[in-house]
Amino acid sequence: MANVSKPARPLSPHLSIWKWGPSMAVSIIHRATGSGLATVGTILFVWWLVAAAGGPGTYADFTGMFTLESGALNIVGWVLGIGLTFCVFQHMMSGLRHLFLDMGANFELKSNKTTAYLTFILSVVLTLGFWLLMLEKWNG
Amino acid sequence: MGDGTSIGRVRGLGSAHEGAHHWWHQRLTAGSNLLLVLWLMVSLLLLPNYSYETIATWMASPWVAVPLILFVVSVFYHFRMGLQVVIEDYQHDESRIVLIVLLNFFTIAASALAIFSILKIAFTAGAA
């Protein structure tokens, strides 16, 4: 499209130019977590459903990828489990904050910054809570 | 057409000729995703364990199979729109078209696989 010739034109400021702040971090992490969930999350979710539809054998093959002989999670299971759960909650909290911004609310510098920090605190707390409850089932 | 004439303004059509359709559907599915994701996470936490039998019996209920299909429709539609914006922001040459076509293929194939699998479990697990 616009790449007929490429003189050294000025570029619009991007991640490497701006000073990092909480609002900017939430914004780019919203995009990163969303893209991660849409790709890695979708592949694992669909794989889980297809494995379950195949019967006990294919389901065991699927769970075997993420667990040890004992049934406990292996390193891949831990990283993907915790990582994707954090992505879900961070994207959810940031998305909720976004719905308020879309209504024209929460643009005051202080509350905008506070809610930006809150998305990270809440998503970490929710991820820990979810996995504490999950592991209770897993081990019990 | 669009923001030049008064009728264009009334119809809310911008230069892309589709107005706020994409933006609004992204927000609409954000709301339905919130409900469906919370439902799925709470349901999973309420299961006694994660064995094949437990998952298959759970998914055989219409109260699980149907929300799960709605989850696929809402979440996959939402991520398709989200990734489209990511592609449009970073790809400025012909690769943009190729990637958006691939994105459509990926979304449709993944949703067909997911929905077929849910239905297969729902229609066969109860009978076994």
mmCIF file of C-alpha atoms in Angstrom:
data_model
loop_
_atom_site.group_PDB
_atom_site.id
_atom_site.type_symbol
_atom_site.label_atom_id
_atom_site.label_comp_id
_atom_site.label_asym_id
_atom_site.label_seq_id
_atom_site.Cartn_x
_atom_site.Cartn_y
_atom_site.Cartn_z
ATOM 1 C CA MET A 1 0.000 0.000 0.000
ATOM 2 C CA ALA A 2 2.009 2.974 1.240
ATOM 3 C CA ASN A 3 5.446 1.438 0.716
ATOM 4 C CA VAL A 4 6.263 2.711 -2.774
ATOM 5 C CA SER A 5 9.530 4.311 -1.659
ATOM 6 C CA LYS A 6 10.947 4.488 1.827
ATOM 7 C CA PRO A 7 12.672 7.765 2.670
ATOM 8 C CA ALA A 8 13.613 8.190 6.340
ATOM 9 C CA ARG A 9 10.290 9.555 7.467
ATOM 10 C CA PRO A 10 9.594 10.328 11.112
ATOM 11 C CA LEU A 11 7.782 7.500 12.895
ATOM 12 C CA SER A 12 5.076 7.999 15.470
ATOM 13 C CA PRO A 13 6.353 7.453 19.018
ATOM 14 C CA HIS A 14 6.060 3.843 20.129
ATOM 15 C CA LEU A 15 6.831 1.642 23.147
ATOM 16 C CA SER A 16 10.548 2.349 23.037
ATOM 17 C CA ILE A 17 10.041 6.135 23.139
ATOM 18 C CA TRP A 18 7.460 6.754 25.844
ATOM 19 C CA LYS A 19 8.319 6.618 29.526
ATOM 20 C CA TRP A 20 6.624 3.555 30.999
ATOM 21 C CA GLY A 21 3.718 4.134 33.361
ATOM 22 C CA PRO A 22 0.904 2.021 34.830
ATOM 23 C CA SER A 23 -1.779 3.014 32.268
ATOM 24 C CA MET A 24 0.520 2.291 29.360
ATOM 25 C CA ALA A 25 1.560 -1.046 30.888
ATOM 26 C CA VAL A 26 -2.091 -2.104 31.355
ATOM 27 C CA SER A 27 -2.867 -1.168 27.767
ATOM 28 C CA ILE A 28 -0.034 -3.112 26.135
ATOM 29 C CA ILE A 29 -0.465 -6.057 28.526
ATOM 30 C CA HIS A 30 -4.183 -6.148 27.656
ATOM 31 C CA ARG A 31 -3.154 -6.659 24.034
ATOM 32 C CA ALA A 32 -0.430 -9.180 24.908
ATOM 33 C CA THR A 33 -2.655 -11.286 27.204
ATOM 34 C CA GLY A 34 -5.491 -11.154 24.659
ATOM 35 C CA SER A 35 -3.215 -12.290 21.831
ATOM 36 C CA GLY A 36 -1.747 -15.053 24.016
ATOM 37 C CA LEU A 37 -5.176 -16.345 25.027
ATOM 38 C CA ALA A 38 -6.442 -16.162 21.436
ATOM 39 C CA THR A 39 -3.570 -18.322 20.167
ATOM 40 C CA VAL A 40 -2.090 -20.563 22.901
ATOM 41 C CA GLY A 41 -5.308 -20.552 24.949
ATOM 42 C CA THR A 42 -7.512 -21.431 21.968
ATOM 43 C CA ILE A 43 -5.248 -24.256 20.793
ATOM 44 C CA LEU A 44 -5.156 -25.846 24.274
ATOM 45 C CA PHE A 45 -8.900 -25.387 24.848
ATOM 46 C CA VAL A 46 -9.847 -26.954 21.493
ATOM 47 C CA TRP A 47 -7.270 -29.726 21.985
ATOM 48 C CA TRP A 48 -8.811 -30.492 25.411
ATOM 49 C CA LEU A 49 -12.327 -30.759 23.878
ATOM 50 C CA VAL A 50 -11.167 -32.884 20.913
ATOM 51 C CA ALA A 51 -9.200 -35.155 23.293
ATOM 52 C CA ALA A 52 -12.271 -35.606 25.505
ATOM 53 C CA ALA A 53 -14.452 -36.312 22.442
ATOM 54 C CA GLY A 54 -12.001 -39.055 21.400
ATOM 55 C CA GLY A 55 -12.592 -41.081 24.564
ATOM 56 C CA PRO A 56 -10.582 -42.078 27.680
ATOM 57 C CA GLY A 57 -7.447 -42.966 25.659
ATOM 58 C CA THR A 58 -6.983 -39.655 23.850
ATOM 59 C CA TYR A 59 -8.009 -37.783 27.004
ATOM 60 C CA ALA A 60 -5.240 -39.558 28.937
ATOM 61 C CA ASP A 61 -2.765 -38.618 26.167
ATOM 62 C CA PHE A 62 -3.788 -34.968 26.576
ATOM 63 C CA THR A 63 -3.562 -34.862 30.390
ATOM 64 C CA GLY A 64 -0.298 -36.847 30.177
ATOM 65 C CA MET A 65 1.332 -33.889 28.417
ATOM 66 C CA PHE A 66 0.877 -31.731 31.517
ATOM 67 C CA THR A 67 1.198 -34.230 34.385
ATOM 68 C CA LEU A 68 3.756 -36.562 35.940
ATOM 69 C CA GLU A 69 3.235 -40.304 36.492
ATOM 70 C CA SER A 70 1.811 -39.499 39.934
ATOM 71 C CA GLY A 71 -0.909 -37.293 38.394
ATOM 72 C CA ALA A 72 0.644 -34.091 39.783
ATOM 73 C CA LEU A 73 1.288 -31.226 37.353
ATOM 74 C CA ASN A 74 4.641 -31.218 35.552
ATOM 75 C CA ILE A 75 6.576 -28.079 34.653
ATOM 76 C CA VAL A 76 4.652 -27.535 31.388
ATOM 77 C CA GLY A 77 1.361 -27.907 33.272
ATOM 78 C CA TRP A 78 2.448 -25.396 35.918
ATOM 79 C CA VAL A 79 3.681 -22.765 33.471
ATOM 80 C CA LEU A 80 0.680 -23.010 31.108
ATOM 81 C CA GLY A 81 -1.851 -23.389 33.947
ATOM 82 C CA ILE A 82 -0.696 -20.426 36.021
ATOM 83 C CA GLY A 83 0.275 -18.359 32.966
ATOM 84 C CA LEU A 84 -3.033 -18.707 31.144
ATOM 85 C CA THR A 85 -5.076 -18.208 34.340
ATOM 86 C CA PHE A 86 -3.189 -14.971 34.989
ATOM 87 C CA CYS A 87 -3.809 -13.914 31.357
ATOM 88 C CA VAL A 88 -7.563 -14.576 31.746
ATOM 89 C CA PHE A 89 -7.854 -12.542 34.953
ATOM 90 C CA GLN A 90 -5.561 -9.709 33.806
ATOM 91 C CA HIS A 91 -7.451 -9.399 30.490
ATOM 92 C CA MET A 92 -10.760 -9.553 32.411
ATOM 93 C CA MET A 93 -9.809 -6.867 34.968
ATOM 94 C CA SER A 94 -8.258 -4.636 32.310
ATOM 95 C CA GLY A 95 -11.315 -5.218 30.108
ATOM 96 C CA LEU A 96 -13.654 -4.164 32.927
ATOM 97 C CA ARG A 97 -11.562 -1.003 33.396
ATOM 98 C CA HIS A 98 -11.845 -0.436 29.650
ATOM 99 C CA LEU A 99 -15.657 -0.545 29.732
ATOM 100 C CA PHE A 100 -15.599 2.408 32.163
ATOM 101 C CA LEU A 101 -13.120 4.294 29.953
ATOM 102 C CA ASP A 102 -15.428 3.652 26.979
ATOM 103 C CA MET A 103 -18.207 5.448 28.849
ATOM 104 C CA GLY A 104 -15.903 8.436 29.300
ATOM 105 C CA ALA A 105 -15.308 7.722 32.999
ATOM 106 C CA ASN A 106 -12.070 7.246 34.950
ATOM 107 C CA PHE A 107 -9.854 9.585 32.925
ATOM 108 C CA GLU A 108 -8.789 11.594 35.997
ATOM 109 C CA LEU A 109 -5.037 11.030 36.357
ATOM 110 C CA LYS A 110 -5.168 9.698 39.896
ATOM 111 C CA SER A 111 -8.068 7.224 39.563
ATOM 112 C CA ASN A 112 -6.817 6.143 36.135
ATOM 113 C CA LYS A 113 -3.447 5.278 37.684
ATOM 114 C CA THR A 114 -4.986 3.615 40.767
ATOM 115 C CA THR A 115 -7.270 1.363 38.692
ATOM 116 C CA ALA A 116 -4.321 0.494 36.440
ATOM 117 C CA TYR A 117 -2.417 -0.816 39.492
ATOM 118 C CA LEU A 118 -5.610 -2.508 40.742
ATOM 119 C CA THR A 119 -5.926 -4.657 37.610
ATOM 120 C CA PHE A 120 -2.515 -6.206 38.383
ATOM 121 C CA ILE A 121 -3.190 -6.687 42.109
ATOM 122 C CA LEU A 122 -6.621 -8.245 41.498
ATOM 123 C CA SER A 123 -5.445 -10.541 38.729
ATOM 124 C CA VAL A 124 -2.571 -11.869 40.881
ATOM 125 C CA VAL A 125 -4.928 -12.411 43.855
ATOM 126 C CA LEU A 126 -7.579 -14.113 41.677
ATOM 127 C CA THR A 127 -4.967 -16.351 40.006
ATOM 128 C CA LEU A 128 -3.597 -17.451 43.405
ATOM 129 C CA GLY A 129 -7.126 -18.011 44.767
ATOM 130 C CA PHE A 130 -8.178 -20.034 41.717
ATOM 131 C CA TRP A 131 -5.117 -22.300 41.931
ATOM 132 C CA LEU A 132 -5.331 -22.801 45.698
ATOM 133 C CA LEU A 133 -8.909 -24.076 45.240
ATOM 134 C CA MET A 134 -7.911 -26.069 42.159
ATOM 135 C CA LEU A 135 -4.968 -27.800 43.873
ATOM 136 C CA GLU A 136 -7.140 -28.751 46.822
ATOM 137 C CA LYS A 137 -9.269 -30.809 44.377
ATOM 138 C CA TRP A 138 -6.213 -32.068 42.548
ATOM 139 C CA ASN A 139 -4.465 -33.451 45.606
ATOM 140 C CA GLY A 140 -7.559 -34.457 47.570
ATOM 141 C CA MET B 1 -20.660 9.098 2.203
ATOM 142 C CA GLY B 2 -20.741 8.871 5.932
ATOM 143 C CA ASP B 3 -19.779 11.844 8.027
ATOM 144 C CA GLY B 4 -20.265 14.380 5.232
ATOM 145 C CA THR B 5 -24.048 14.446 4.989
ATOM 146 C CA SER B 6 -26.651 14.675 7.704
ATOM 147 C CA ILE B 7 -28.207 11.327 6.761
ATOM 148 C CA GLY B 8 -24.732 9.757 6.928
ATOM 149 C CA ARG B 9 -24.258 11.145 10.413
ATOM 150 C CA VAL B 10 -27.654 9.819 11.491
ATOM 151 C CA ARG B 11 -26.762 6.354 10.245
ATOM 152 C CA GLY B 12 -23.406 6.526 12.047
ATOM 153 C CA LEU B 13 -21.460 5.407 8.992
ATOM 154 C CA GLY B 14 -17.825 6.531 8.832
ATOM 155 C CA SER B 15 -15.341 6.207 6.002
ATOM 156 C CA ALA B 16 -15.189 2.421 6.533
ATOM 157 C CA HIS B 17 -18.943 2.254 5.751
ATOM 158 C CA GLU B 18 -19.697 0.118 8.768
ATOM 159 C CA GLY B 19 -19.886 2.638 11.594
ATOM 160 C CA ALA B 20 -19.298 1.376 15.100
ATOM 161 C CA HIS B 21 -20.328 -2.214 14.348
ATOM 162 C CA HIS B 22 -16.904 -3.760 15.076
ATOM 163 C CA TRP B 23 -16.327 -1.631 18.174
ATOM 164 C CA TRP B 24 -19.784 -2.360 19.574
ATOM 165 C CA HIS B 25 -19.603 -6.131 18.997
ATOM 166 C CA GLN B 26 -16.212 -6.217 20.715
ATOM 167 C CA ARG B 27 -17.843 -4.643 23.816
ATOM 168 C CA LEU B 28 -20.990 -6.769 23.551
ATOM 169 C CA THR B 29 -18.965 -9.995 23.511
ATOM 170 C CA ALA B 30 -16.734 -8.623 26.309
ATOM 171 C CA GLY B 31 -19.884 -8.639 28.469
ATOM 172 C CA SER B 32 -21.015 -12.120 27.420
ATOM 173 C CA ASN B 33 -17.434 -13.419 27.785
ATOM 174 C CA LEU B 34 -17.312 -12.116 31.354
ATOM 175 C CA LEU B 35 -20.420 -14.124 32.297
ATOM 176 C CA LEU B 36 -19.395 -17.260 30.385
ATOM 177 C CA VAL B 37 -15.757 -17.306 31.574
ATOM 178 C CA LEU B 38 -16.827 -16.868 35.203
ATOM 179 C CA TRP B 39 -19.401 -19.648 34.750
ATOM 180 C CA LEU B 40 -16.769 -21.999 33.274
ATOM 181 C CA MET B 41 -14.146 -21.294 35.946
ATOM 182 C CA VAL B 42 -16.601 -21.709 38.839
ATOM 183 C CA SER B 43 -18.047 -24.897 37.276
ATOM 184 C CA LEU B 44 -14.562 -26.382 36.909
ATOM 185 C CA LEU B 45 -13.757 -25.537 40.539
ATOM 186 C CA LEU B 46 -16.977 -27.240 41.676
ATOM 187 C CA LEU B 47 -16.134 -30.563 39.969
ATOM 188 C CA PRO B 48 -14.986 -33.323 42.366
ATOM 189 C CA ASN B 49 -11.985 -34.223 40.137
ATOM 190 C CA TYR B 50 -10.786 -33.939 36.517
ATOM 191 C CA SER B 51 -10.926 -37.573 35.361
ATOM 192 C CA TYR B 52 -12.297 -38.474 31.915
ATOM 193 C CA GLU B 53 -15.533 -39.876 33.446
ATOM 194 C CA THR B 54 -16.178 -36.733 35.497
ATOM 195 C CA ILE B 55 -15.564 -34.378 32.545
ATOM 196 C CA ALA B 56 -17.654 -36.472 30.081
ATOM 197 C CA THR B 57 -20.609 -36.841 32.493
ATOM 198 C CA TRP B 58 -20.443 -33.129 33.328
ATOM 199 C CA MET B 59 -20.399 -32.132 29.641
ATOM 200 C CA ALA B 60 -23.321 -34.453 28.821
ATOM 201 C CA SER B 61 -25.715 -32.166 30.699
ATOM 202 C CA PRO B 62 -27.535 -29.579 28.525
ATOM 203 C CA TRP B 63 -26.777 -27.059 31.308
ATOM 204 C CA VAL B 64 -23.076 -27.521 30.536
ATOM 205 C CA ALA B 65 -22.982 -28.372 26.819
ATOM 206 C CA VAL B 66 -25.109 -25.348 25.805
ATOM 207 C CA PRO B 67 -23.223 -22.682 27.825
ATOM 208 C CA LEU B 68 -19.987 -24.252 26.613
ATOM 209 C CA ILE B 69 -21.103 -23.836 22.974
ATOM 210 C CA LEU B 70 -22.157 -20.244 23.746
ATOM 211 C CA PHE B 71 -18.715 -19.754 25.316
ATOM 212 C CA VAL B 72 -17.052 -20.894 22.068
ATOM 213 C CA VAL B 73 -19.223 -18.575 19.933
ATOM 214 C CA SER B 74 -18.758 -15.517 22.176
ATOM 215 C CA VAL B 75 -15.067 -15.932 23.036
ATOM 216 C CA PHE B 76 -13.968 -16.948 19.524
ATOM 217 C CA TYR B 77 -15.886 -14.057 17.897
ATOM 218 C CA HIS B 78 -14.303 -11.682 20.427
ATOM 219 C CA PHE B 79 -10.736 -12.920 19.819
ATOM 220 C CA ARG B 80 -11.229 -12.854 16.035
ATOM 221 C CA MET B 81 -12.098 -9.139 16.235
ATOM 222 C CA GLY B 82 -9.256 -8.484 18.687
ATOM 223 C CA LEU B 83 -6.590 -10.183 16.576
ATOM 224 C CA GLN B 84 -7.923 -8.391 13.482
ATOM 225 C CA VAL B 85 -7.141 -5.050 15.147
ATOM 226 C CA VAL B 86 -3.677 -6.277 16.179
ATOM 227 C CA ILE B 87 -2.950 -7.317 12.567
ATOM 228 C CA GLU B 88 -4.280 -4.012 11.190
ATOM 229 C CA ASP B 89 -2.075 -2.070 13.619
ATOM 230 C CA TYR B 90 1.200 -3.798 12.790
ATOM 231 C CA GLN B 91 0.942 -5.112 9.222
ATOM 232 C CA HIS B 92 0.826 -2.418 6.567
ATOM 233 C CA ASP B 93 1.529 -4.267 3.321
ATOM 234 C CA GLU B 94 -0.103 -7.224 1.537
ATOM 235 C CA SER B 95 0.709 -9.521 4.490
ATOM 236 C CA ARG B 96 -2.210 -7.851 6.256
ATOM 237 C CA ILE B 97 -4.690 -9.472 3.862
ATOM 238 C CA VAL B 98 -2.969 -12.872 4.092
ATOM 239 C CA LEU B 99 -2.943 -12.787 7.898
ATOM 240 C CA ILE B 100 -6.594 -11.769 8.136
ATOM 241 C CA VAL B 101 -7.586 -14.609 5.796
ATOM 242 C CA LEU B 102 -5.525 -17.028 7.931
ATOM 243 C CA LEU B 103 -7.161 -15.610 11.064
ATOM 244 C CA ASN B 104 -10.601 -16.311 9.599
ATOM 245 C CA PHE B 105 -9.599 -19.870 8.679
ATOM 246 C CA PHE B 106 -8.145 -20.442 12.162
ATOM 247 C CA THR B 107 -11.232 -19.105 13.951
ATOM 248 C CA ILE B 108 -13.724 -21.050 11.841
ATOM 249 C CA ALA B 109 -11.735 -24.317 12.012
ATOM 250 C CA ALA B 110 -11.203 -24.011 15.767
ATOM 251 C CA SER B 111 -14.880 -23.249 16.469
ATOM 252 C CA ALA B 112 -16.101 -26.102 14.251
ATOM 253 C CA LEU B 113 -13.754 -28.548 16.029
ATOM 254 C CA ALA B 114 -14.759 -27.275 19.464
ATOM 255 C CA ILE B 115 -18.526 -27.324 18.858
ATOM 256 C CA PHE B 116 -18.448 -30.752 17.159
ATOM 257 C CA SER B 117 -16.452 -32.174 20.095
ATOM 258 C CA ILE B 118 -18.842 -30.733 22.699
ATOM 259 C CA LEU B 119 -21.843 -32.151 20.807
ATOM 260 C CA LYS B 120 -20.182 -35.550 20.389
ATOM 261 C CA ILE B 121 -19.534 -35.805 24.143
ATOM 262 C CA ALA B 122 -23.013 -34.491 24.952
ATOM 263 C CA PHE B 123 -24.758 -36.977 22.649
ATOM 264 C CA THR B 124 -22.668 -40.062 23.465
ATOM 265 C CA ALA B 125 -21.439 -39.793 27.084
ATOM 266 C CA GLY B 126 -24.947 -40.038 28.541
ATOM 267 C CA ALA B 127 -25.667 -43.199 26.523
ATOM 268 C CA ALA B 128 -22.494 -45.051 27.580
#
